[in-house]
Amino acid sequence: MKTIKLSATDSTNSFLKDLAQNSTLENFTTVVTQNQIKGRGQQQNKWVSEPHKNLTFSIFISFTDLKVVQKKYLNFAISLAIYDVLFANNLPKPSIKWPNDILSANKKICGILIENTFSGDRIKNSFVGIGININQETFPAYLNNATSLKLETGLEYDLDLLLKAILDEIKKNIKRLTSQNFNLLEEKYLDVLYKKNIPTMFKNSKDEIFMGMISGISDFGKLQVQLEDDVIKEFGLKEISFL
């Protein structure tokens, strides 16, 4: 497994994708930077990270037989790997907020961006961008729901050791994925899913407010919410948010 360390870059995902276009990458090639200048998150959001304090990295993963319709299990595998490492490092009240944010109580500590390339009905490669707040102690005012491992535990962490632990765990979960151990991944994911089976207020894309309970994830990776009339409705990424 090759690791490329950069002092600074705009985006580790963009760097890794450019690298893949011009060379043949070893599986699990990882690009990590001390200073990510233009980090990207879901839905064109920015990922803001103080230099030298956090983990910002991307992993190249190639597949031979992972179908596009199975991509939700890739999401489960990656987010669970990070969850497990943060849990092992004493993160209090951890959970996974659909689809793949890691929270401590209701504060965000990690964001994940997975960008795939396809060949027919199969996923050929994945570029997995990960940002984890580790030793950062202050955040911009507009990031009022952000936290870090140090803020939550009071401890200082070795970034290299944490990165190694996360990469090892991701490799374990990718092995489960390629062995088609889908039930285990889904069971573990649903067990730590934020607000699952808890009555919660939501807002849809039309700004309509409603009450429901998260009940699961559909075959196509959509969030399943049981409404007050017991009907289960499915929502895509841009179709629902917590109120």
mmCIF file of C-alpha atoms in Angstrom:
data_model
loop_
_atom_site.group_PDB
_atom_site.id
_atom_site.type_symbol
_atom_site.label_atom_id
_atom_site.label_comp_id
_atom_site.label_asym_id
_atom_site.label_seq_id
_atom_site.Cartn_x
_atom_site.Cartn_y
_atom_site.Cartn_z
ATOM 1 C CA MET A 1 0.000 0.000 0.000
ATOM 2 C CA LYS A 2 1.602 3.247 -1.167
ATOM 3 C CA THR A 3 1.203 6.497 0.789
ATOM 4 C CA ILE A 4 1.970 9.873 -0.798
ATOM 5 C CA LYS A 5 2.472 12.710 1.670
ATOM 6 C CA LEU A 6 1.956 16.296 0.503
ATOM 7 C CA SER A 7 2.689 19.446 2.468
ATOM 8 C CA ALA A 8 -0.269 21.145 0.764
ATOM 9 C CA THR A 9 -2.757 20.551 -2.054
ATOM 10 C CA ASP A 10 -6.097 21.887 -3.211
ATOM 11 C CA SER A 11 -7.915 18.557 -2.819
ATOM 12 C CA THR A 12 -6.543 15.086 -2.142
ATOM 13 C CA ASN A 13 -9.363 13.527 -4.182
ATOM 14 C CA SER A 14 -8.579 15.743 -7.169
ATOM 15 C CA PHE A 15 -4.842 15.006 -6.846
ATOM 16 C CA LEU A 16 -5.498 11.258 -6.713
ATOM 17 C CA LYS A 17 -7.884 11.340 -9.693
ATOM 18 C CA ASP A 18 -5.306 13.246 -11.762
ATOM 19 C CA LEU A 19 -2.667 10.701 -10.750
ATOM 20 C CA ALA A 20 -4.896 7.811 -11.816
ATOM 21 C CA GLN A 21 -5.351 9.338 -15.262
ATOM 22 C CA ASN A 22 -1.615 9.427 -15.872
ATOM 23 C CA SER A 23 -0.394 6.247 -14.190
ATOM 24 C CA THR A 24 -1.458 2.820 -12.962
ATOM 25 C CA LEU A 25 -2.120 3.044 -9.241
ATOM 26 C CA GLU A 26 -1.533 0.307 -6.720
ATOM 27 C CA ASN A 27 -4.718 -0.619 -4.860
ATOM 28 C CA PHE A 28 -5.189 1.415 -1.661
ATOM 29 C CA THR A 29 -2.776 4.131 -2.793
ATOM 30 C CA THR A 30 -3.315 6.952 -0.301
ATOM 31 C CA VAL A 31 -2.668 10.678 -0.605
ATOM 32 C CA VAL A 32 -2.483 12.590 2.668
ATOM 33 C CA THR A 33 -1.820 16.301 3.146
ATOM 34 C CA GLN A 34 -1.059 18.546 6.096
ATOM 35 C CA ASN A 35 -2.903 21.427 4.444
ATOM 36 C CA GLN A 36 -5.913 20.907 2.165
ATOM 37 C CA ILE A 37 -6.744 24.272 0.656
ATOM 38 C CA LYS A 38 -9.958 23.523 -1.228
ATOM 39 C CA GLY A 39 -11.360 20.420 0.438
ATOM 40 C CA ARG A 40 -14.691 19.181 -0.907
ATOM 41 C CA GLY A 41 -17.613 17.489 0.816
ATOM 42 C CA GLN A 42 -21.029 16.205 -0.189
ATOM 43 C CA GLN A 43 -23.243 18.403 -2.410
ATOM 44 C CA GLN A 44 -20.410 20.790 -3.331
ATOM 45 C CA ASN A 45 -19.880 21.713 0.318
ATOM 46 C CA LYS A 46 -16.408 22.782 1.427
ATOM 47 C CA TRP A 47 -14.383 20.895 4.035
ATOM 48 C CA VAL A 48 -12.510 23.382 6.222
ATOM 49 C CA SER A 49 -9.485 22.044 8.099
ATOM 50 C CA GLU A 50 -6.746 23.775 10.104
ATOM 51 C CA PRO A 51 -3.294 22.808 8.738
ATOM 52 C CA HIS A 52 -1.201 20.255 10.687
ATOM 53 C CA LYS A 53 -4.025 19.507 13.140
ATOM 54 C CA ASN A 54 -6.252 17.051 11.301
ATOM 55 C CA LEU A 55 -6.406 14.130 8.894
ATOM 56 C CA THR A 56 -7.249 14.983 5.283
ATOM 57 C CA PHE A 57 -6.572 12.143 2.872
ATOM 58 C CA SER A 58 -7.898 10.148 -0.073
ATOM 59 C CA ILE A 59 -7.676 6.451 -0.919
ATOM 60 C CA PHE A 60 -7.768 4.796 -4.334
ATOM 61 C CA ILE A 61 -9.662 1.491 -4.285
ATOM 62 C CA SER A 62 -10.104 -0.710 -7.352
ATOM 63 C CA PHE A 63 -12.714 -3.437 -7.740
ATOM 64 C CA THR A 64 -13.146 -6.403 -10.063
ATOM 65 C CA ASP A 65 -16.727 -7.419 -9.287
ATOM 66 C CA LEU A 66 -18.627 -4.777 -7.313
ATOM 67 C CA LYS A 67 -21.923 -3.927 -8.964
ATOM 68 C CA VAL A 68 -23.264 -0.395 -9.092
ATOM 69 C CA VAL A 69 -26.424 -1.577 -7.310
ATOM 70 C CA GLN A 70 -24.224 -2.678 -4.395
ATOM 71 C CA LYS A 71 -22.558 0.684 -3.868
ATOM 72 C CA LYS A 72 -24.398 1.375 -0.604
ATOM 73 C CA TYR A 73 -22.280 -1.374 0.958
ATOM 74 C CA LEU A 74 -19.129 0.480 -0.057
ATOM 75 C CA ASN A 75 -20.469 3.471 1.840
ATOM 76 C CA PHE A 76 -21.188 1.237 4.836
ATOM 77 C CA ALA A 77 -17.679 -0.256 4.729
ATOM 78 C CA ILE A 78 -15.870 3.094 4.688
ATOM 79 C CA SER A 79 -17.956 4.898 7.290
ATOM 80 C CA LEU A 80 -17.918 1.914 9.673
ATOM 81 C CA ALA A 81 -14.121 1.680 9.479
ATOM 82 C CA ILE A 82 -13.739 5.281 10.618
ATOM 83 C CA TYR A 83 -16.486 4.924 13.212
ATOM 84 C CA ASP A 84 -14.739 1.889 14.725
ATOM 85 C CA VAL A 85 -11.356 3.639 14.979
ATOM 86 C CA LEU A 86 -12.840 6.787 16.539
ATOM 87 C CA PHE A 87 -14.876 4.657 18.957
ATOM 88 C CA ALA A 88 -11.700 2.794 19.939
ATOM 89 C CA ASN A 89 -10.080 6.188 20.625
ATOM 90 C CA ASN A 90 -12.751 7.143 23.160
ATOM 91 C CA LEU A 91 -14.976 9.365 21.011
ATOM 92 C CA PRO A 92 -18.107 9.869 23.151
ATOM 93 C CA LYS A 93 -21.588 9.117 21.779
ATOM 94 C CA PRO A 94 -20.419 8.288 18.239
ATOM 95 C CA SER A 95 -22.866 7.620 15.406
ATOM 96 C CA ILE A 96 -23.053 7.670 11.610
ATOM 97 C CA LYS A 97 -25.361 10.299 10.160
ATOM 98 C CA TRP A 98 -26.726 9.134 6.820
ATOM 99 C CA PRO A 99 -25.100 8.729 4.455
ATOM 100 C CA ASN A 100 -21.596 8.914 5.908
ATOM 101 C CA ASP A 101 -20.902 11.740 8.357
ATOM 102 C CA ILE A 102 -19.436 10.671 11.701
ATOM 103 C CA LEU A 103 -20.871 12.477 14.716
ATOM 104 C CA SER A 104 -20.121 12.794 18.405
ATOM 105 C CA ALA A 105 -23.555 13.335 19.983
ATOM 106 C CA ASN A 106 -24.931 15.852 17.439
ATOM 107 C CA LYS A 107 -21.609 17.418 16.407
ATOM 108 C CA LYS A 108 -19.755 16.517 13.200
ATOM 109 C CA ILE A 109 -16.227 15.183 13.414
ATOM 110 C CA CYS A 110 -15.757 13.513 10.024
ATOM 111 C CA GLY A 111 -16.928 13.923 6.441
ATOM 112 C CA ILE A 112 -16.531 11.424 3.609
ATOM 113 C CA LEU A 113 -16.744 11.957 -0.150
ATOM 114 C CA ILE A 114 -16.806 8.864 -2.386
ATOM 115 C CA GLU A 115 -16.389 9.400 -6.136
ATOM 116 C CA ASN A 116 -16.678 6.324 -8.356
ATOM 117 C CA THR A 117 -15.768 5.436 -11.935
ATOM 118 C CA PHE A 118 -17.844 2.796 -13.692
ATOM 119 C CA SER A 119 -17.480 0.096 -16.304
ATOM 120 C CA GLY A 120 -20.884 -1.085 -17.462
ATOM 121 C CA ASP A 121 -22.911 -2.165 -14.426
ATOM 122 C CA ARG A 122 -19.848 -2.351 -12.164
ATOM 123 C CA ILE A 123 -17.814 0.048 -10.062
ATOM 124 C CA LYS A 124 -14.299 0.081 -11.476
ATOM 125 C CA ASN A 125 -12.522 2.440 -9.060
ATOM 126 C CA SER A 126 -13.388 4.558 -6.053
ATOM 127 C CA PHE A 127 -11.695 7.718 -4.840
ATOM 128 C CA VAL A 128 -12.524 8.003 -1.156
ATOM 129 C CA GLY A 129 -11.883 11.439 0.352
ATOM 130 C CA ILE A 130 -11.885 11.647 4.147
ATOM 131 C CA GLY A 131 -11.584 14.615 6.486
ATOM 132 C CA ILE A 132 -11.421 14.021 10.240
ATOM 133 C CA ASN A 133 -11.063 16.723 12.869
ATOM 134 C CA ILE A 134 -8.407 15.410 15.253
ATOM 135 C CA ASN A 135 -6.416 18.019 17.210
ATOM 136 C CA GLN A 136 -8.165 21.228 16.096
ATOM 137 C CA GLU A 137 -9.566 23.196 19.045
ATOM 138 C CA THR A 138 -11.284 26.188 17.415
ATOM 139 C CA PHE A 139 -13.569 26.382 14.383
ATOM 140 C CA PRO A 140 -15.055 29.258 12.370
ATOM 141 C CA ALA A 141 -18.281 30.602 13.867
ATOM 142 C CA TYR A 142 -20.365 29.327 10.952
ATOM 143 C CA LEU A 143 -19.255 25.763 11.720
ATOM 144 C CA ASN A 144 -21.175 25.726 14.966
ATOM 145 C CA ASN A 145 -21.793 21.980 14.876
ATOM 146 C CA ALA A 146 -18.145 20.974 14.315
ATOM 147 C CA THR A 147 -16.004 19.181 16.874
ATOM 148 C CA SER A 148 -12.734 17.253 17.055
ATOM 149 C CA LEU A 149 -11.350 14.214 18.804
ATOM 150 C CA LYS A 150 -9.254 16.439 21.074
ATOM 151 C CA LEU A 151 -12.211 18.652 22.009
ATOM 152 C CA GLU A 152 -14.273 15.602 22.919
ATOM 153 C CA THR A 153 -11.607 13.650 24.839
ATOM 154 C CA GLY A 154 -9.113 16.282 26.009
ATOM 155 C CA LEU A 155 -6.283 14.227 24.512
ATOM 156 C CA GLU A 156 -3.691 14.975 21.804
ATOM 157 C CA TYR A 157 -3.434 12.376 19.048
ATOM 158 C CA ASP A 158 -0.659 11.134 16.767
ATOM 159 C CA LEU A 159 -1.964 11.701 13.233
ATOM 160 C CA ASP A 160 0.244 9.039 11.632
ATOM 161 C CA LEU A 161 -0.884 6.342 14.065
ATOM 162 C CA LEU A 162 -4.529 7.214 13.547
ATOM 163 C CA LEU A 163 -4.127 7.202 9.777
ATOM 164 C CA LYS A 164 -2.549 3.742 9.879
ATOM 165 C CA ALA A 165 -5.353 2.418 12.100
ATOM 166 C CA ILE A 166 -8.010 3.813 9.747
ATOM 167 C CA LEU A 167 -6.348 2.432 6.616
ATOM 168 C CA ASP A 168 -6.018 -0.995 8.244
ATOM 169 C CA GLU A 169 -9.693 -0.956 9.199
ATOM 170 C CA ILE A 170 -10.774 0.179 5.728
ATOM 171 C CA LYS A 171 -8.824 -2.697 4.166
ATOM 172 C CA LYS A 172 -10.596 -5.148 6.512
ATOM 173 C CA ASN A 173 -14.004 -3.787 5.560
ATOM 174 C CA ILE A 174 -13.219 -3.756 1.838
ATOM 175 C CA LYS A 175 -12.305 -7.439 2.184
ATOM 176 C CA ARG A 176 -15.724 -8.014 3.758
ATOM 177 C CA LEU A 177 -17.267 -6.063 0.892
ATOM 178 C CA THR A 178 -15.505 -7.997 -1.862
ATOM 179 C CA SER A 179 -16.362 -11.244 -0.062
ATOM 180 C CA GLN A 180 -19.993 -10.088 -0.339
ATOM 181 C CA ASN A 181 -20.500 -10.072 3.424
ATOM 182 C CA PHE A 182 -23.210 -7.501 2.859
ATOM 183 C CA ASN A 183 -25.502 -8.504 5.737
ATOM 184 C CA LEU A 184 -22.806 -7.931 8.358
ATOM 185 C CA LEU A 185 -21.956 -4.482 6.973
ATOM 186 C CA GLU A 186 -25.617 -3.429 6.850
ATOM 187 C CA GLU A 187 -26.365 -4.785 10.312
ATOM 188 C CA LYS A 188 -23.421 -2.920 11.842
ATOM 189 C CA TYR A 189 -24.254 0.291 9.952
ATOM 190 C CA LEU A 190 -27.908 0.319 10.996
ATOM 191 C CA ASP A 191 -26.914 -0.412 14.583
ATOM 192 C CA VAL A 192 -25.008 2.909 14.832
ATOM 193 C CA LEU A 193 -27.148 5.019 12.468
ATOM 194 C CA TYR A 194 -27.963 8.463 13.902
ATOM 195 C CA LYS A 195 -31.591 8.886 15.009
ATOM 196 C CA LYS A 196 -32.653 5.406 13.865
ATOM 197 C CA ASN A 197 -36.056 4.512 15.368
ATOM 198 C CA ILE A 198 -36.236 7.879 17.180
ATOM 199 C CA PRO A 199 -39.150 10.249 16.373
ATOM 200 C CA THR A 200 -37.496 13.182 14.572
ATOM 201 C CA MET A 201 -38.509 16.359 12.766
ATOM 202 C CA PHE A 202 -37.421 16.525 9.121
ATOM 203 C CA LYS A 203 -37.631 19.015 6.259
ATOM 204 C CA ASN A 204 -38.021 17.957 2.634
ATOM 205 C CA SER A 205 -36.809 19.667 -0.546
ATOM 206 C CA LYS A 206 -40.040 21.714 -0.642
ATOM 207 C CA ASP A 207 -39.298 23.068 2.854
ATOM 208 C CA GLU A 208 -42.201 21.060 4.257
ATOM 209 C CA ILE A 209 -41.733 19.968 7.870
ATOM 210 C CA PHE A 210 -42.834 16.536 9.010
ATOM 211 C CA MET A 211 -42.318 13.982 11.766
ATOM 212 C CA GLY A 212 -40.893 10.536 11.098
ATOM 213 C CA MET A 213 -38.497 7.817 12.206
ATOM 214 C CA ILE A 214 -35.510 6.529 10.266
ATOM 215 C CA SER A 215 -36.147 2.825 9.694
ATOM 216 C CA GLY A 216 -33.402 1.762 7.273
ATOM 217 C CA ILE A 217 -31.599 2.186 3.962
ATOM 218 C CA SER A 218 -33.152 1.112 0.654
ATOM 219 C CA ASP A 219 -31.474 -1.174 -1.890
ATOM 220 C CA PHE A 220 -30.414 1.958 -3.799
ATOM 221 C CA GLY A 221 -28.979 3.688 -0.730
ATOM 222 C CA LYS A 222 -31.897 6.006 -0.029
ATOM 223 C CA LEU A 223 -32.954 6.891 3.512
ATOM 224 C CA GLN A 224 -36.134 5.104 4.587
ATOM 225 C CA VAL A 225 -38.347 7.119 6.937
ATOM 226 C CA GLN A 226 -41.483 5.782 8.585
ATOM 227 C CA LEU A 227 -44.091 8.544 8.623
ATOM 228 C CA GLU A 228 -46.795 9.131 11.217
ATOM 229 C CA ASP A 229 -49.302 7.085 9.178
ATOM 230 C CA ASP A 230 -46.798 4.166 9.208
ATOM 231 C CA VAL A 231 -46.045 4.596 5.493
ATOM 232 C CA ILE A 232 -42.329 4.213 4.740
ATOM 233 C CA LYS A 233 -41.024 6.827 2.310
ATOM 234 C CA GLU A 234 -37.593 6.914 0.663
ATOM 235 C CA PHE A 235 -35.453 10.035 0.274
ATOM 236 C CA GLY A 236 -32.317 10.802 -1.728
ATOM 237 C CA LEU A 237 -29.418 12.920 -0.496
ATOM 238 C CA LYS A 238 -30.843 16.305 -1.501
ATOM 239 C CA GLU A 239 -34.444 15.449 -0.662
ATOM 240 C CA ILE A 240 -34.392 15.490 3.149
ATOM 241 C CA SER A 241 -32.599 17.150 6.050
ATOM 242 C CA PHE A 242 -32.871 17.183 9.814
ATOM 243 C CA LEU A 243 -34.762 20.184 11.126
#
